[in-house]
Short mmCIF file of C-alpha atoms in Angstrom, two decimals:
data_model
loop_
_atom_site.label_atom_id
_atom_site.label_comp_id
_atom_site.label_asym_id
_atom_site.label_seq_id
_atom_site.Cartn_x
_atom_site.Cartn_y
_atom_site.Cartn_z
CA UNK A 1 -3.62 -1.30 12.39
CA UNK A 2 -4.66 0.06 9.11
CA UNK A 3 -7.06 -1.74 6.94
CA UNK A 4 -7.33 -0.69 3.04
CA UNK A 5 -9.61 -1.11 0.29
CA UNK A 6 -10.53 0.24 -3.19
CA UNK A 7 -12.73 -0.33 -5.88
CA UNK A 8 -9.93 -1.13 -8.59
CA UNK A 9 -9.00 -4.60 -7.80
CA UNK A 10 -6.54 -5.54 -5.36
CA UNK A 11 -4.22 -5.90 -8.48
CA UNK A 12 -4.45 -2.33 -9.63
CA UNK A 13 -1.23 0.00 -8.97
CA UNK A 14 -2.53 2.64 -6.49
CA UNK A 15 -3.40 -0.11 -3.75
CA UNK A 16 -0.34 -1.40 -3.98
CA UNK A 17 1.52 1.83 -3.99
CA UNK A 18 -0.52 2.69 -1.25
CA UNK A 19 0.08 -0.93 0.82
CA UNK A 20 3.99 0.76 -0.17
CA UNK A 21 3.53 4.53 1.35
CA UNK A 22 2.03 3.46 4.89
CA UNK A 23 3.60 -0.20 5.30
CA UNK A 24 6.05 1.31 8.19
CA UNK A 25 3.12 2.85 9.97
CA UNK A 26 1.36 0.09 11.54
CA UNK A 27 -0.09 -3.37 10.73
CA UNK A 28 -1.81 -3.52 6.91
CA UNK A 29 -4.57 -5.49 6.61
CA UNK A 30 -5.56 -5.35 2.89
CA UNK A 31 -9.06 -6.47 1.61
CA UNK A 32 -9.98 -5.78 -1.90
CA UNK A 33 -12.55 -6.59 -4.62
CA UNK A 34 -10.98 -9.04 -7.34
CA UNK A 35 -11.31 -6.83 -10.23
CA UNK A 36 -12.73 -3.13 -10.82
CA UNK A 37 -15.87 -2.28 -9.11
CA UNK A 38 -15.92 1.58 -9.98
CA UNK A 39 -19.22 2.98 -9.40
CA UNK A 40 -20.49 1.01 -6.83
CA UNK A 41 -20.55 3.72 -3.97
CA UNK A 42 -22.09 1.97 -0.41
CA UNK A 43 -23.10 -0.89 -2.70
CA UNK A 44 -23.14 -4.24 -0.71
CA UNK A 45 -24.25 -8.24 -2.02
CA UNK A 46 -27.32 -9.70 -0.68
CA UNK A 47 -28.30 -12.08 -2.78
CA UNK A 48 -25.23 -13.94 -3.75
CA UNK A 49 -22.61 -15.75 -2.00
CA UNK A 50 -19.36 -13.90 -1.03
CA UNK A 51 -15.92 -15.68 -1.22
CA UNK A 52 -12.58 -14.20 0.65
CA UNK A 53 -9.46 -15.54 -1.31
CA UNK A 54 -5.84 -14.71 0.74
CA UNK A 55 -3.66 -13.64 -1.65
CA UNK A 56 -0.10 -12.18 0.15
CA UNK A 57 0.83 -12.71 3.49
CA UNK A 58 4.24 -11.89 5.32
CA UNK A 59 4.57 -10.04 8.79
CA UNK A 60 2.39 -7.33 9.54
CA UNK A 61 0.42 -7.48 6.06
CA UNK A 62 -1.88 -9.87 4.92
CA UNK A 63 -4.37 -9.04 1.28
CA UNK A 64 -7.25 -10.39 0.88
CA UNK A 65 -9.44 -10.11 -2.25
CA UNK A 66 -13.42 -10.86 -2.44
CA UNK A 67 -15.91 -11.32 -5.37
CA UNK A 68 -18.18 -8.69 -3.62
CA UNK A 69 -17.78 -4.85 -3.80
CA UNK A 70 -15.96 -2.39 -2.09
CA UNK A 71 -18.25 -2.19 0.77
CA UNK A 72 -18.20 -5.43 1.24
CA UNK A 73 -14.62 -5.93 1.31
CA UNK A 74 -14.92 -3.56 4.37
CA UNK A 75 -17.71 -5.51 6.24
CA UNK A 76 -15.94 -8.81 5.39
CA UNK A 77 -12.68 -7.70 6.88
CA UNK A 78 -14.10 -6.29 9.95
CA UNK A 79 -16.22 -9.31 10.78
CA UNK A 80 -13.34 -12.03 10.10
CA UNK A 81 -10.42 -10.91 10.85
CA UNK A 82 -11.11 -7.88 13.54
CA UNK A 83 -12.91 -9.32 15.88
CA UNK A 84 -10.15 -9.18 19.20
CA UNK A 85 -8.31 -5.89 17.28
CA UNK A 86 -10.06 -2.86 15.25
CA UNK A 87 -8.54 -0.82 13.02
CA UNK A 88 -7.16 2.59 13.85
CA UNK A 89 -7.66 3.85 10.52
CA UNK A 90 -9.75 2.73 7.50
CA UNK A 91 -8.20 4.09 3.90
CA UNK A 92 -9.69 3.94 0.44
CA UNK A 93 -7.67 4.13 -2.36
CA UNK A 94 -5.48 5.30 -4.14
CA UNK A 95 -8.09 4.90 -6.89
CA UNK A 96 -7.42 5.91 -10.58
CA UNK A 97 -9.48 8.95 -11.23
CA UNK A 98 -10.79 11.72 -8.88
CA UNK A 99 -13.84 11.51 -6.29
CA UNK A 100 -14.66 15.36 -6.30
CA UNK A 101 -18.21 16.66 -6.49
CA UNK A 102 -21.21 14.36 -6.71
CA UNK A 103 -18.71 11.78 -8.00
CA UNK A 104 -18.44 11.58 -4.13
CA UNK A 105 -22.06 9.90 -4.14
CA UNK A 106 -20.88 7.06 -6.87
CA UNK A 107 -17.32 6.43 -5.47
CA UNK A 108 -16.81 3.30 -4.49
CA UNK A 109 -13.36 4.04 -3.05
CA UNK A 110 -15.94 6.64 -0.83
CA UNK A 111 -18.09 3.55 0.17
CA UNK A 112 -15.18 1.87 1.42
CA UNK A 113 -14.37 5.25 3.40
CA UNK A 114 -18.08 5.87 4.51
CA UNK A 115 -18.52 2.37 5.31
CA UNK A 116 -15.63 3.04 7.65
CA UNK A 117 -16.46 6.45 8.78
CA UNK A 118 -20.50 4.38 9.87
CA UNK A 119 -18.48 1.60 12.06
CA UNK A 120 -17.04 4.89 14.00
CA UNK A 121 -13.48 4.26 12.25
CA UNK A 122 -11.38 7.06 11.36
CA UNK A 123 -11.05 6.98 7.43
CA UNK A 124 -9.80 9.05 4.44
CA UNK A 125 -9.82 7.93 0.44
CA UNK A 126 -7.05 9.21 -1.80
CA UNK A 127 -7.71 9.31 -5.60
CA UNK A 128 -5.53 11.13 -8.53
CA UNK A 129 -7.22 12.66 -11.46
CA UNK A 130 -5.70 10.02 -13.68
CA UNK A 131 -7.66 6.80 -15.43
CA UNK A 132 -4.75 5.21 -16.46
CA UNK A 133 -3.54 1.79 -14.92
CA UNK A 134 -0.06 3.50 -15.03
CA UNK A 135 -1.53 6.00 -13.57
CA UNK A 136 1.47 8.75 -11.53
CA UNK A 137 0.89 8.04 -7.89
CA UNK A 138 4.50 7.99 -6.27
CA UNK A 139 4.32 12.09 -6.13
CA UNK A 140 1.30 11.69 -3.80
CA UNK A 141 3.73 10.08 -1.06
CA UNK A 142 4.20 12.84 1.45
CA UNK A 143 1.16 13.83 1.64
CA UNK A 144 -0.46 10.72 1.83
CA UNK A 145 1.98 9.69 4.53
CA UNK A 146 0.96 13.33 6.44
CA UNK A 147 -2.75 12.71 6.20
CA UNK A 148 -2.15 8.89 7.15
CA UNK A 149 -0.09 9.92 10.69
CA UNK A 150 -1.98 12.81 11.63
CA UNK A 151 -5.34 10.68 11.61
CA UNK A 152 -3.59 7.73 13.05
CA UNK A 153 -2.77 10.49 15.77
CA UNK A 154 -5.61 11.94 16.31
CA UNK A 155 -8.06 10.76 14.64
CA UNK A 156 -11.79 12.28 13.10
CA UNK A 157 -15.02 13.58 14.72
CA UNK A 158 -17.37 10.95 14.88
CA UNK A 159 -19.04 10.78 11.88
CA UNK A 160 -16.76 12.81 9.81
CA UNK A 161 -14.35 11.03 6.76
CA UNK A 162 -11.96 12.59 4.68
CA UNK A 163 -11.84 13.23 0.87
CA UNK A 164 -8.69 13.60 -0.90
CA UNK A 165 -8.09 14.29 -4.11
CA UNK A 166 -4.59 14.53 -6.47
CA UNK A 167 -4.96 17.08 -9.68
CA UNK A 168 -3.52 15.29 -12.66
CA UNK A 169 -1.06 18.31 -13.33
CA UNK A 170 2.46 18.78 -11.26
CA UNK A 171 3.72 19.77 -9.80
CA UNK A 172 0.74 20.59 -7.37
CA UNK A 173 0.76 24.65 -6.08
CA UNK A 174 -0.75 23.22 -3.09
CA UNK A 175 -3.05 22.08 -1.01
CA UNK A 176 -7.30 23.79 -0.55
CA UNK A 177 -9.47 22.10 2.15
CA UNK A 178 -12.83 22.71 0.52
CA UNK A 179 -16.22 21.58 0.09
CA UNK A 180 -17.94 19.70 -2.64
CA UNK A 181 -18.91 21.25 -5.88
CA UNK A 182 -22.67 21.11 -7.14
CA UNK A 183 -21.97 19.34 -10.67
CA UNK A 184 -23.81 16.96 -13.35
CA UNK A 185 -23.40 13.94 -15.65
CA UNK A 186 -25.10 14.73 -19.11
CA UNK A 187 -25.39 12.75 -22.44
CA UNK A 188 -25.03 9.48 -19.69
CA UNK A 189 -26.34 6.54 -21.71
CA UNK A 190 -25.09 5.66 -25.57
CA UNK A 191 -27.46 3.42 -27.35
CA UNK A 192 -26.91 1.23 -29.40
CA UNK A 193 -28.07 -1.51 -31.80
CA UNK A 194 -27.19 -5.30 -31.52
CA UNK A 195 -26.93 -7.38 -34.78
CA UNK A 196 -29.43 -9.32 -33.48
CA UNK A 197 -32.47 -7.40 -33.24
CA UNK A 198 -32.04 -5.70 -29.40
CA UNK A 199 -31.22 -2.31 -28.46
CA UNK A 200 -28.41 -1.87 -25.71
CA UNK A 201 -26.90 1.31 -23.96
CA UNK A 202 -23.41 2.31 -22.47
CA UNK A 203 -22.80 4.43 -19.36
CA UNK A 204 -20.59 7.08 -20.18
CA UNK A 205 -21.78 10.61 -19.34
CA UNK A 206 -19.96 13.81 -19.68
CA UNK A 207 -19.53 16.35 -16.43
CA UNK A 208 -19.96 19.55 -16.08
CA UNK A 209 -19.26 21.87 -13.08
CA UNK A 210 -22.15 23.58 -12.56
CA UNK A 211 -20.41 26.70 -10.57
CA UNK A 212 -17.55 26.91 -12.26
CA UNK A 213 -16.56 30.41 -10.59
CA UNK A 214 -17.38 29.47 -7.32
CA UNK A 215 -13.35 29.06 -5.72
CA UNK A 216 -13.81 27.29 -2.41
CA UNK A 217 -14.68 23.91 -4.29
CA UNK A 218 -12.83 20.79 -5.23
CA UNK A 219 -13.61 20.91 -8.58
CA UNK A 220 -12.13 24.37 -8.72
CA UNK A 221 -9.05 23.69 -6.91
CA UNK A 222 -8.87 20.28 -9.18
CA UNK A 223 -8.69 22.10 -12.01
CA UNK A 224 -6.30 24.94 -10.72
CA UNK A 225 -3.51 22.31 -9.90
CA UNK A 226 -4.36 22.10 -6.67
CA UNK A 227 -5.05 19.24 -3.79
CA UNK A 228 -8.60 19.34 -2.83
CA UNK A 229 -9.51 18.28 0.73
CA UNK A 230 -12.97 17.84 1.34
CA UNK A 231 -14.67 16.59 5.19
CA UNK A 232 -17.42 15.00 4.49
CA UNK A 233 -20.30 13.69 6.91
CA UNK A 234 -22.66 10.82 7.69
CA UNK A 235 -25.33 12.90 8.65
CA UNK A 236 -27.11 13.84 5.50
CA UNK A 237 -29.73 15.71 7.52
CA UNK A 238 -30.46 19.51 5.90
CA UNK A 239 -30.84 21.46 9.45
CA UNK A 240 -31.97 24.49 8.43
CA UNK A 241 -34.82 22.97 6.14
CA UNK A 242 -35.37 20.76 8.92
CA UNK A 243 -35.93 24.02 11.30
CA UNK A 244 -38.11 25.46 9.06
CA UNK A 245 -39.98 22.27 8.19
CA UNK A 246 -40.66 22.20 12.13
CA UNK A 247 -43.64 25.27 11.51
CA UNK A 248 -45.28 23.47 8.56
CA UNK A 249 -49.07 22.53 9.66
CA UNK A 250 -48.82 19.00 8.26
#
C-alpha cells in the first residue's frame, strides 16, 4: 500500500503521473490538498475545520483531496482510512520545481515526506526542476519506479527519508547521492503600493548557492545535469556541538 501526497493540488500533472508510474506496485491511496500549497513545509491546521472530499475511486486506488495542507493530507489519511492497514511506503510528489538545499526546509512535498518519515513510514519525494504545469515528468519513470521498489523492498532506517530531485536538462548524465547545499533567498519581499493608501509585499526571493564549488551537493549536481539524491534525517540534533556543549560550566 502506497499512500501519496503533494503540495500542488491533487489536480496538478506530476501526482497524477505519479498515481500512473507506481499504480502496478501496490494499492494507491491518494490524499491531496485541493489546490497549490507550495511553501508550506510540516505546516498543519489548527484552528480551522478540515474537510476530506473523495474524488476517484476504482480498484486498488482511491484520491482524496482536503482544504488543509500537505501535512495534513498525510495525518488525515493515516487516521481515516489506515487504521486496520498502514502504508508500506509514503511518497511526495512529483512536485513542479526542485526541493534541493534549504528549499528542503520550505517544501511542502518534504512535509508530506517528513511527516511520513515521523510516523516510522518509509518515504521519498520526487520533484523536477521545472515550474511549469506542463511540466516534463514522463522521463523520470524508471527511476522513480527503481526508487519506489527498492524501498517497498527494503525499506529506510528509522528516521531517515529520501530526497529526490530531476535536473530540468536531458537527458540526465546520471545519478549523485549527495548532501544538501548551504544556500540563501535574497531580495525575498517586493513592496508595493495599493491605490488605496496601504503598502503590500510579494514573496519572491532570488537563490543563490552559497558554495558553488563545493561538488558533493545537490545543487551542484542539479545544475551539472545530474539526479541529486539526498538522505535526509529527523534528528536535527548537531552531535558534535552537542559533545562539546557537554564541558560548558553553565
Amino acid at each position: 500500500m502506497i499512500l501519496i501526497a503533494n503540495d500542488d493540488g491533487y489536480q496538478a500533472r506530476g501526482i497524477n503521473i505519479l498515481i500512473d508510474m507506481v499504480r502496478d506496485l501496490g494499492d494507491l491511496l491518494v490524499c491531496a490538498p485541493e489546490g497549490p500549497r507550495s511553501g508550506f513545509s510540516c505546516a498543519f491546521t489548527a484552528a480551522d475545520p478540515l474537510t476530506l472530499t473523495l474524488r476517484h475511486e476504482e480498484p486498488g486506488l482511491q484520491v482524496w483531496s482536503s482544504n488543509g495542507t500537505p501535512v495534513d493530507c498525510v495525518k488525515l489519511a493515516l487516521n481515516q482510512f489506515c487504521t486496520e492497514r498502514q502504508p508500506d511506503l509514503v511518497i511526495g510528489g512529483i512536485n513542479h520545481g526542485d526541493n534541493g538545499s534549504v528549499n528542503t526546509h520550505y517544501s511542502g512535498t518534504m512535509g508530506v515526506t517528513l511527516e511520513g518519515c515521523m510516523k516510522y513510514i518509509p518515504s521519498v519525494a520526487f520533484s523536477v526542476s521545472d515550474h511549469r504545469a506542463d511540466a516534463e515528468i514522463e522521463p523520470c519513470r524508471p527511476l522513480v519506479r527503481a526508487i519506489t521498489q527498492r524501498l517497498l523492498r527494503d525499506g529506510l532506517p528509522k528516521g531517515v527519508c529520501l530526497n529526490v530531485n530531476f535536473p530540468l536538462c536531458m537527458p540526465w548524465k546520471g545519478v549523485r547521492v549527495c548532501r544538501m547545499a548551504y544556500g540563501t533567498w535574497g531580495n525575498e519581499c517586493v513592496k508595493q503600493h495599493h491605490p488605496r493608501g496601504y503598502d503590500y509585499f510579494w514573496m519572491v526571493g532570488e537563490y543563490t548557492n552559497d558554495e558553488p564549488e563545493a561538488d558533493d551537493t545537490d545543487n551542484w549536481a542539479l545544475t551539472h545535469g545530474y539526479v541529486a539524491i539526498t538522505p535526509t534525517r529527523i534528528d536535527v540534533t548537531d552531535y558534535a556541538m552537542l559533545e562539546e556543549m557537554k564541558s560548558w560550566n553553565l
